[in-house]
Each structure stands twice: as C-alpha cells, then as structure tokens.
Coordinates of C-alpha atoms in Angstrom, one line a residue:
X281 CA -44.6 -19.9 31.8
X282 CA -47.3 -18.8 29.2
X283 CA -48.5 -21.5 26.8
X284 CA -50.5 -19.7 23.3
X285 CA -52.6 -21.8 21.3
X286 CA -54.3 -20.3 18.1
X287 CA -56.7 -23.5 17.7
X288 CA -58.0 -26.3 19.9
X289 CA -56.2 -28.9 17.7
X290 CA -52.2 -27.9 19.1
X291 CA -53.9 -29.4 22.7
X292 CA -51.9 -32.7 21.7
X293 CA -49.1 -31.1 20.6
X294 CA -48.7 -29.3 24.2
X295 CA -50.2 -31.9 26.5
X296 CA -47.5 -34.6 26.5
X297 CA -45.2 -31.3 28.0
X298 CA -47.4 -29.9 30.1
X299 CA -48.1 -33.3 31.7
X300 CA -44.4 -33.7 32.3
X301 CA -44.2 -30.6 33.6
X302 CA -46.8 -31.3 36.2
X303 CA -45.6 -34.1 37.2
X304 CA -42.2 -32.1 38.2
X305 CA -44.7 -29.4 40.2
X306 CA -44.0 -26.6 37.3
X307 CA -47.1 -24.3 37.1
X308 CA -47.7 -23.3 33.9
X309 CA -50.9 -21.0 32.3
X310 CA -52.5 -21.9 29.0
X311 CA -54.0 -19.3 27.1
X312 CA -56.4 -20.5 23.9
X313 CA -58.5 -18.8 21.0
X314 CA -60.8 -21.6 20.7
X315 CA -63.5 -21.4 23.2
X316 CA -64.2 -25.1 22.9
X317 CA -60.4 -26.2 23.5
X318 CA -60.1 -29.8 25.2
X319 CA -57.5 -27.7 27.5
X320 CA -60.3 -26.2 29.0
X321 CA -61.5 -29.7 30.6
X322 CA -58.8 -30.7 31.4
X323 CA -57.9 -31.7 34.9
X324 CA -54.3 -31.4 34.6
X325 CA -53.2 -30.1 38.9
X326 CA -50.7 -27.4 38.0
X327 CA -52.2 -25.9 34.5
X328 CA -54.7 -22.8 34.8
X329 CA -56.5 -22.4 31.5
X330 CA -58.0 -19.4 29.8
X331 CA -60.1 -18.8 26.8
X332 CA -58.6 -15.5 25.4
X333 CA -61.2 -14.5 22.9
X334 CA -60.9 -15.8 18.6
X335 CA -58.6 -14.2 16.3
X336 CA -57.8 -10.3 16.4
X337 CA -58.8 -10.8 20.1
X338 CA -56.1 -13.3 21.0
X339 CA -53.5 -11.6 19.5
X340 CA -54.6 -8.4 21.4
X341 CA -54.1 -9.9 24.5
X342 CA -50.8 -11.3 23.8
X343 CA -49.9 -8.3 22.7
X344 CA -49.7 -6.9 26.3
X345 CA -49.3 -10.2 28.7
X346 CA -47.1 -10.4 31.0
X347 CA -44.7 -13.6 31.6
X348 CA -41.4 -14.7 32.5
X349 CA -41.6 -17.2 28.8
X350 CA -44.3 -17.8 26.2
X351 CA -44.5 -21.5 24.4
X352 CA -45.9 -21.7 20.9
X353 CA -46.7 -23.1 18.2
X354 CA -47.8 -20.3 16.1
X355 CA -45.2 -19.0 13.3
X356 CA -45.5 -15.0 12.7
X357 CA -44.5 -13.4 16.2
X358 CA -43.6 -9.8 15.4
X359 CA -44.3 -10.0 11.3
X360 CA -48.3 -10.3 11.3
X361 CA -50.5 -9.3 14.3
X362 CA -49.1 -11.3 17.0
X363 CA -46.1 -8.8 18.1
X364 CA -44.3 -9.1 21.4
X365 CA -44.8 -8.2 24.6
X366 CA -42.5 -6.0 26.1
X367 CA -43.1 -7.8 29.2
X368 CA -42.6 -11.2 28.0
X369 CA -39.1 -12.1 28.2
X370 CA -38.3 -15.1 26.1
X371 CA -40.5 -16.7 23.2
X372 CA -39.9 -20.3 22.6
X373 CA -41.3 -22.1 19.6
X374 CA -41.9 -26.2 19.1
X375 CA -43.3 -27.1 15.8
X376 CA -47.0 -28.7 15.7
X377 CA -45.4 -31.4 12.5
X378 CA -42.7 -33.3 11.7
X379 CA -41.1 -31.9 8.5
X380 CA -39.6 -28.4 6.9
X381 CA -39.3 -25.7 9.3
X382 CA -38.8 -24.2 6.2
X383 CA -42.3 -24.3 5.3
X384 CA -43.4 -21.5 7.3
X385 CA -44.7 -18.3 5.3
X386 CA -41.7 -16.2 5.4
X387 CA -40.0 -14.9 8.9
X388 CA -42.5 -17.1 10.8
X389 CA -39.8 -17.7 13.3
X390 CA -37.6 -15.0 12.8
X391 CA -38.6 -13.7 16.2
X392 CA -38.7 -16.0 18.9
X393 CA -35.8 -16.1 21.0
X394 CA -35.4 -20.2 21.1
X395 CA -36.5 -23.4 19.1
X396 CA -37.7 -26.3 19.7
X397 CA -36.7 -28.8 17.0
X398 CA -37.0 -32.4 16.0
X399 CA -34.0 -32.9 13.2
X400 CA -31.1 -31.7 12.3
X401 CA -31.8 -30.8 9.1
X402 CA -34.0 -28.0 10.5
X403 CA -31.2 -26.8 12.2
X404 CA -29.4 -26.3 10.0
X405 CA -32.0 -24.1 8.0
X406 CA -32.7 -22.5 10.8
X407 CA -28.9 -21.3 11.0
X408 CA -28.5 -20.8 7.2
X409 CA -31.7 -17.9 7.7
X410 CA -30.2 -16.1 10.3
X411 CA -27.0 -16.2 8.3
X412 CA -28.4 -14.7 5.2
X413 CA -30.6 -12.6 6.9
X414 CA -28.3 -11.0 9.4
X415 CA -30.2 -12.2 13.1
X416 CA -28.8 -13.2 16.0
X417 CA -28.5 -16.8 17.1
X418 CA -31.6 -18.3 18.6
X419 CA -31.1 -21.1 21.1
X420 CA -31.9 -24.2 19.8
X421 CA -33.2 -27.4 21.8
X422 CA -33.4 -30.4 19.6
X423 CA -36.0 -32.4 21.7
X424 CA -38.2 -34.5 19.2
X425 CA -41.8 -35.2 18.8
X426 CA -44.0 -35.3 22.2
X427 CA -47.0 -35.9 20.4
X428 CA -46.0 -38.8 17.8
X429 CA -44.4 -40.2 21.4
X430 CA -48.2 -40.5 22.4
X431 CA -49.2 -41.7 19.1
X432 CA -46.6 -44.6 19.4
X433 CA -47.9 -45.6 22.9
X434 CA -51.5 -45.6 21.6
X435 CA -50.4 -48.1 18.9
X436 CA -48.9 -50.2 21.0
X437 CA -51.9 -50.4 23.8
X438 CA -54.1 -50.7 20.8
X439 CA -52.6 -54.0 19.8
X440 CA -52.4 -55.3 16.5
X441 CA -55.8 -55.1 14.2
X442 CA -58.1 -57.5 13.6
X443 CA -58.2 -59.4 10.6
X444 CA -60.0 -57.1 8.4
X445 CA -60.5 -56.4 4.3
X446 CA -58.4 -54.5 2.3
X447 CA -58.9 -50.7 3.4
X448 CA -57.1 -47.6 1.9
X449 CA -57.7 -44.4 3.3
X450 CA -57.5 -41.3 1.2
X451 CA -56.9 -38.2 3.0
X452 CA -56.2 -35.1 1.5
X453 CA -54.9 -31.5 2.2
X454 CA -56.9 -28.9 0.6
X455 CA -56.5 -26.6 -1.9
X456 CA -55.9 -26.1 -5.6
X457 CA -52.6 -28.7 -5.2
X458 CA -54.3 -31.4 -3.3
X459 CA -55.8 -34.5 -4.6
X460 CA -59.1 -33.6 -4.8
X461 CA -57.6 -30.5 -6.7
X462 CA -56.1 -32.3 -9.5
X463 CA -58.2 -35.5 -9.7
X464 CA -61.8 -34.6 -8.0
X465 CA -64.2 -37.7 -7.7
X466 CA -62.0 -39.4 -10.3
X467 CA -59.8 -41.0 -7.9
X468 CA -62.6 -41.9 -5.9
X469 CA -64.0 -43.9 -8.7
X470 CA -61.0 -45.9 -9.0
X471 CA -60.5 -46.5 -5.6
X472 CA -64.2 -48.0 -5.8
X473 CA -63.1 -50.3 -8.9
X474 CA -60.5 -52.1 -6.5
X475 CA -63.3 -53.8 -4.6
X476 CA -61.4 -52.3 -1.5
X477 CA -62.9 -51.0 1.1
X478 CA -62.1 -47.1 1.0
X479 CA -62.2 -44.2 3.6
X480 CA -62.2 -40.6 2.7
X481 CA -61.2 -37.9 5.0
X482 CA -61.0 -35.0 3.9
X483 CA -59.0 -32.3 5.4
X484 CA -61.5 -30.3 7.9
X485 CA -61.0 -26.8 6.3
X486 CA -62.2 -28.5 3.0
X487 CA -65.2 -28.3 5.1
X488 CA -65.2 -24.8 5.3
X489 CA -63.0 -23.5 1.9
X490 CA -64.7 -26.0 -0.4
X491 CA -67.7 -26.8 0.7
X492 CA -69.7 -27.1 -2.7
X493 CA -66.8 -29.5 -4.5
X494 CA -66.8 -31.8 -1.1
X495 CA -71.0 -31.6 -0.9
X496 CA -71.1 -32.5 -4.4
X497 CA -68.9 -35.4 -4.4
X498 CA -70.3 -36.7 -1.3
X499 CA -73.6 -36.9 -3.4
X500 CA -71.8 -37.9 -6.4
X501 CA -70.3 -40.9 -4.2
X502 CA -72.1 -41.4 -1.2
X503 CA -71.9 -43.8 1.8
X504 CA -71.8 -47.4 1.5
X505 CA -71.4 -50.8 2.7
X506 CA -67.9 -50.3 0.6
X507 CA -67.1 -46.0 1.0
X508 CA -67.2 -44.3 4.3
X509 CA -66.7 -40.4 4.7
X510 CA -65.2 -39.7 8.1
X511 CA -64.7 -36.9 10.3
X512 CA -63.7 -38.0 13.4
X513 CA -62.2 -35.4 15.3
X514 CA -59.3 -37.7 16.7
X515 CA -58.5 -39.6 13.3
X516 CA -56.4 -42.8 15.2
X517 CA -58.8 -45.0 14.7
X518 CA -59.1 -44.8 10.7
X519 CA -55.1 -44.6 10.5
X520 CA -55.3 -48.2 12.4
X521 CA -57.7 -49.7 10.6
X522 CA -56.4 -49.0 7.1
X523 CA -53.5 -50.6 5.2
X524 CA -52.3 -47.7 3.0
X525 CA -52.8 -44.1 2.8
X526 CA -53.2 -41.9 -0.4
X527 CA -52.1 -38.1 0.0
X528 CA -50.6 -35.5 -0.9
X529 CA -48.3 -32.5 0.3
X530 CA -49.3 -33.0 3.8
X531 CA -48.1 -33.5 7.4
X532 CA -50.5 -36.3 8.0
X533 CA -48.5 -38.3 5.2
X534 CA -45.3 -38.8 7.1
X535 CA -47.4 -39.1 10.8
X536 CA -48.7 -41.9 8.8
X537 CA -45.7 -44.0 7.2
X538 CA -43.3 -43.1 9.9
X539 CA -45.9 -44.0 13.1
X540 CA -47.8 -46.7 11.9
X541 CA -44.6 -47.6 9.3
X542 CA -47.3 -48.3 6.6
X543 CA -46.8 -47.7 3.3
X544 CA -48.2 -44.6 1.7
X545 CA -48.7 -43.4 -1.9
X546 CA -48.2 -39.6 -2.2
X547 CA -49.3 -37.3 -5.2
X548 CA -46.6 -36.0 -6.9
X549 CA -47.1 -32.2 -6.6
X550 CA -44.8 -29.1 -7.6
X551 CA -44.8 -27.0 -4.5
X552 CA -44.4 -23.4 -5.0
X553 CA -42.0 -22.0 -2.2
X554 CA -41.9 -18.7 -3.3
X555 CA -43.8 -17.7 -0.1
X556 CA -42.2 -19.7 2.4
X557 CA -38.8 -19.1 4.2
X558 CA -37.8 -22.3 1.8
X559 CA -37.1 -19.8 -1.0
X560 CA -33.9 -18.4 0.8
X561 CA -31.9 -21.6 1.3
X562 CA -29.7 -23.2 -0.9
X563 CA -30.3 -26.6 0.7
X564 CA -32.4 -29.4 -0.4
X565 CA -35.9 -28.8 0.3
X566 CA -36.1 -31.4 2.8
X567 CA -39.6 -32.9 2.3
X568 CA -38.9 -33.7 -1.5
X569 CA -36.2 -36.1 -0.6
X570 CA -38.1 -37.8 2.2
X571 CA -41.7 -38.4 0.0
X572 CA -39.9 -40.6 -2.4
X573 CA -38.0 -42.8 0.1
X574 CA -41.8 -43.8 2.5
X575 CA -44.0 -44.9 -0.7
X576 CA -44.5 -44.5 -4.7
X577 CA -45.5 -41.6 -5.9
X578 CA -49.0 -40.9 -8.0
X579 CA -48.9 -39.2 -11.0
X580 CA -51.9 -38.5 -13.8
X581 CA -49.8 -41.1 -16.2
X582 CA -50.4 -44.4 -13.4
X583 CA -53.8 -43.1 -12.0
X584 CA -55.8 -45.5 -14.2
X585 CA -52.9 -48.0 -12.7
X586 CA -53.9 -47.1 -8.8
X587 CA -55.5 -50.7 -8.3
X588 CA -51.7 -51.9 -9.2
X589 CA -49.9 -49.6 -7.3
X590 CA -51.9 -50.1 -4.0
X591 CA -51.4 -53.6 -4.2
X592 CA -47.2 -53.3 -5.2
X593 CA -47.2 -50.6 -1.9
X594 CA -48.5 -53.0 0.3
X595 CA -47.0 -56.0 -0.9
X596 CA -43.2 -54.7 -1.3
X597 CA -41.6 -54.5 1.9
X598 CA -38.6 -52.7 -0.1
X599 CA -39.7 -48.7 1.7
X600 CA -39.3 -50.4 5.2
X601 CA -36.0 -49.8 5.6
X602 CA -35.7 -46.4 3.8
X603 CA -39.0 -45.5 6.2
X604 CA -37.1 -45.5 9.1
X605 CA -34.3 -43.9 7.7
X606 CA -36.4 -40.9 7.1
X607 CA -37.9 -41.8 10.4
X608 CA -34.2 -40.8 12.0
X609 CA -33.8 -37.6 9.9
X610 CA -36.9 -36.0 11.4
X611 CA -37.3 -37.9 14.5
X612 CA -34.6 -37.5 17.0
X613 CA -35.0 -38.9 20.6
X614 CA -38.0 -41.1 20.1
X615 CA -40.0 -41.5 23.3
X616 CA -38.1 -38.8 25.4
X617 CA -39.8 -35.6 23.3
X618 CA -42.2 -34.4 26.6
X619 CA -38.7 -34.9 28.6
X620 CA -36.4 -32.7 26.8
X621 CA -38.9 -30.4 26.3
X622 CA -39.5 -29.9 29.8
X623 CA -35.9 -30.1 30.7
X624 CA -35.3 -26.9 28.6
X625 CA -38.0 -24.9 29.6
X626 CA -37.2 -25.9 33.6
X627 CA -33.7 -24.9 32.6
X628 CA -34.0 -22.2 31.1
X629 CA -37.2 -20.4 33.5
X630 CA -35.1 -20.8 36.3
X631 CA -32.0 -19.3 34.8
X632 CA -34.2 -16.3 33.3
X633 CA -36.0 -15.4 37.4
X634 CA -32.1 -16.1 38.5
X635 CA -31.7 -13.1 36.3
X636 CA -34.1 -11.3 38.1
X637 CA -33.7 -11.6 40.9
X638 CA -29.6 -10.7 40.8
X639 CA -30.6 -7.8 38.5
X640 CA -33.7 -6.4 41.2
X641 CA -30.1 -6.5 43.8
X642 CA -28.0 -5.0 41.9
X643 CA -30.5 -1.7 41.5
X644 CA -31.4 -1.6 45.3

C-alpha cells in the first residue's frame, strides 16, 4: 500500500490510519511532495517514507509507481497531471474535510476506483455523477473522520479552558469571496470596538496570494495587548481558547462548530459552482443547508451590528441542537474513522494479492 501526499499539511489526515495500521503489522510506504513533511520524522515501525520531489516532479513519479493500492487525498487522478499507473492496481480516495464532495473542481474523483466517505449525503452525489456521467460504480467505504477523531481526543485531554476574556477568532479563507475580500480591515475595526479580545488568522496562502492586502492591514492594525495575528502551524490552541469563530466559505468553519460545538458566525457568500462537480447535481448543495443551522450568518446590512451578533451567538444556546444534527449528516461513526479505514484497506489489499496470486496459477 502506497500513501501520496501533495502537501505536508494531509500528515493528520493520514496518520490516525496509518497508526492503526501499524498497530495491526500492515506495512505501508508514504510518498510526499513536501520536503519538510512531519511524515518524514516520524517514527511510526511499519511506515517507510519518501520525499518524491515538489510539484511536476511528484506527479512524474506517480505516474510510473508500482503498487498493489494507492491512498489519497488528492482530487484530479487521470484529468490533470496526476494520471495512473498502469502498475498500480486500485486508487482509493479519503477526503482531507468534512463537507461537499461535490466541491471538487470537476472529475476530481472520477477516477479512483473506491471512496472513502464520511456522510451519506456524499454518497449519494457521488452515485448521482456516475449516473449522469455514464462511469462505473466505485466502491464506497463510509468510514468517517480519523482526523476530527484526534481532534476530539485532544479536547478532551486538554480539559476545559481557563477562565479567560471574551475572545473571537476571525479566520478566513482567501480569495476575492472571503472576508477580508468583501470587508478588508473594516471588520477588524469592529471587532476592536467590542473591547474583545480578537485573533486573526489568516488563511496561510493569504500569505503567499495576498501578501500586500494582509502586510498592509497588519500595519494598518497591528499587534496588541487586545489583537493578536497568529500563524501557528497546528491552530488547536487558538480554536480552544476562543469563544466564537467568524468565517466564511471554509472547511475550518464546520471543524470548528461541530468539534469544539461553539458557535460560529459565517459570511454569507454566493458560491459560484460552475467549476466544481456541484454544477451537475440536482441535489441541494449540501454545505448551504448546513451553514445556516451551526450559527447566524453575516451580511453587509448587520456588520455595523457584529458587537450584537457575537454576543446573541454566544449567549443563545438555540444552534446546539441543530449543531449536532449537522454533526450526524457529515460525521458518521464518530471515534471509529482510523478503524474503518483500516478495515477496508486490510480487506480489500488482501483480496486484491488473493487475485494475484490465483491469476499467476492459472497462467503457469
């Protein structure tokens, strides 16, 4: 079993599995673009790791491996230039969120063989594509979510939080449709009128993609006793520590009200799903009907109201319920995600060298 990651930050979607598997004895090789990968220090008994050059480079080399199965995360196989191998048997996908499998960029996972899913909502998507587009069945494995599995363990060693101020984190996506898109350093002025204290994190490819508007409103608003910027690269600890989280079209949102069941205000956003796989389904667009039932949504009329609305999120318990209803939809097996996913690969690697092996008799 092969195991491609196209960036360090899927290591905590695939550890939790790959420490189950190791505890069972099953070998398994991890292959990663990112040269400074976590995997690569890892001490884990039964996982060999290997830094497969960046970009172009990866792909090239997955282009031609050689494996009974390949795990990934990484939508695309066989559409951009990822293709398979013709020595790879079976490609197996688990998704790195906890929403739309839907949202992929058109075909992203028209071409693996099985999936890995956490609702099943997504499976029925899934079988509503390969309906309208003519493909044969994939297998599907609905195992849930390894990595919020770890999540919920950290909060509960972490015990509960000291008694603290106030604190509301804003994190963002990036982007024309984020927050900072729409509002800029207006809603950080706001959020600096509450008296509370307030965390920003951006999202880290703001970092990279728009550099001059995040440099210039880190000047604009910089550091103090009451604002913090952060960039931790493991963002736990600023997720505890706050009481509500402003976003906006963006995994972290539901991580967020569904594992630490806090509420959440989320921007209200038109997303375009002209280029995702979204576009071909009939179905409700999943996502839209979960955002309204975790916290209120922000628009440009209450902005000058946020003060009011982060106090009426906090204070009204009346999401709770409808939290962990949408907690159910998208979360199946809570707790047991690194077991079912290991159950399936086990399963299914044996029964694919069982092939082998009766095939290589048969032409002797």
């Amino acid at each position: 079993l092969a195991i491609f990651a196209d960036d360090k930050r899927y290591w905590k979607i695939f550890e939790p599995v790959i420490c189950e598997l190791d505890r069972r004895g099953f070998g398994v090789t991890y292959l990663t673009a990112s040269p400074d990968d976590p995997a690569l220090q890892s001490n884990i008994k039964s996982m060999k790791c290997e830094f497969i050059g960046d970009g172009n480079r990866a792909f090239g080399k997955m282009n031609f491996l050689k494996a009974t199965m390949v795990l990934s995360t990484t939508p695309g196989l066989d559409v951009y230039q990822w293709k398979r191998s013709k020595d790879v048997q079976w490609y197996v996908h688990m998704m790195h969120g906890m929403s739309e499998i839907a949202a992929y960029h058109m075909f992203g996972i028209d071409f693996y063989d099985a999936l890995m899913l956490s609702g099943a909502y997504q499976e029925r998507d899934v079988r509503n594509l390969e309906r309208i587009r003519g493909l044969p069945k994939k297998e599907i494995e609905l195992i849930g979510i390894p990595y919020m599995d770890c999540m919920m363990t950290r909060i509960r060693e972490a015990g509960p939080v000291e008694p603290h101020e106030r604190t509301v984190l804003l994190a963002p996506s990036w982007g024309k449709s984020s927050v900072f898109g729409h509002f800029g350093g207006r809603i950080i002025a706001l959020l600096l009128e509450t008296g509370y204290h307030i965390i920003v994190r951006p999202h880290p490819q703001s970092f990279t993609s728009e550099k001059e508007m995040i440099d210039t409103l880190m000047a604009e608003y910089p550091e103090s006793a009451q604002l913090e910027w952060n960039r931790d690269t493991d963002n736990f600890e600023v997720q505890r520590r706050s009481d509500i989280m402003i976003s906006d079209f963006s995994s972290i949102v539901l991580e967020y009200a569904l594992g630490f069941d806090k509420p959440v205000i989320c921007m209200d956003t038109e997303f375009d799903i002209g280029p995702y796989d979204a576009w071909w389904l009939d179905t409700p667009f999943w996502t839209d009907t979960a955002l309204p039932r975790i916290g209120r949504i922000l628009t440009e009329e209450n902005l000058p109201k946020l003060k009011a609305l982060i106090d009426e999120s906090i204070d009204d318990a009346s999401f709770t319920s409808s939290r962990h209803q949408v907690r159910e939809e998208t979360w199946v097996y809570p707790g047991a995600g690194a077991a079912r996913a290991a159950d399936y690969l086990v399963r299914k690697f044996k029964a694919l060298t069982e092939l082998d092996k009766r095939e290589e008799a048969q032409s002797c």
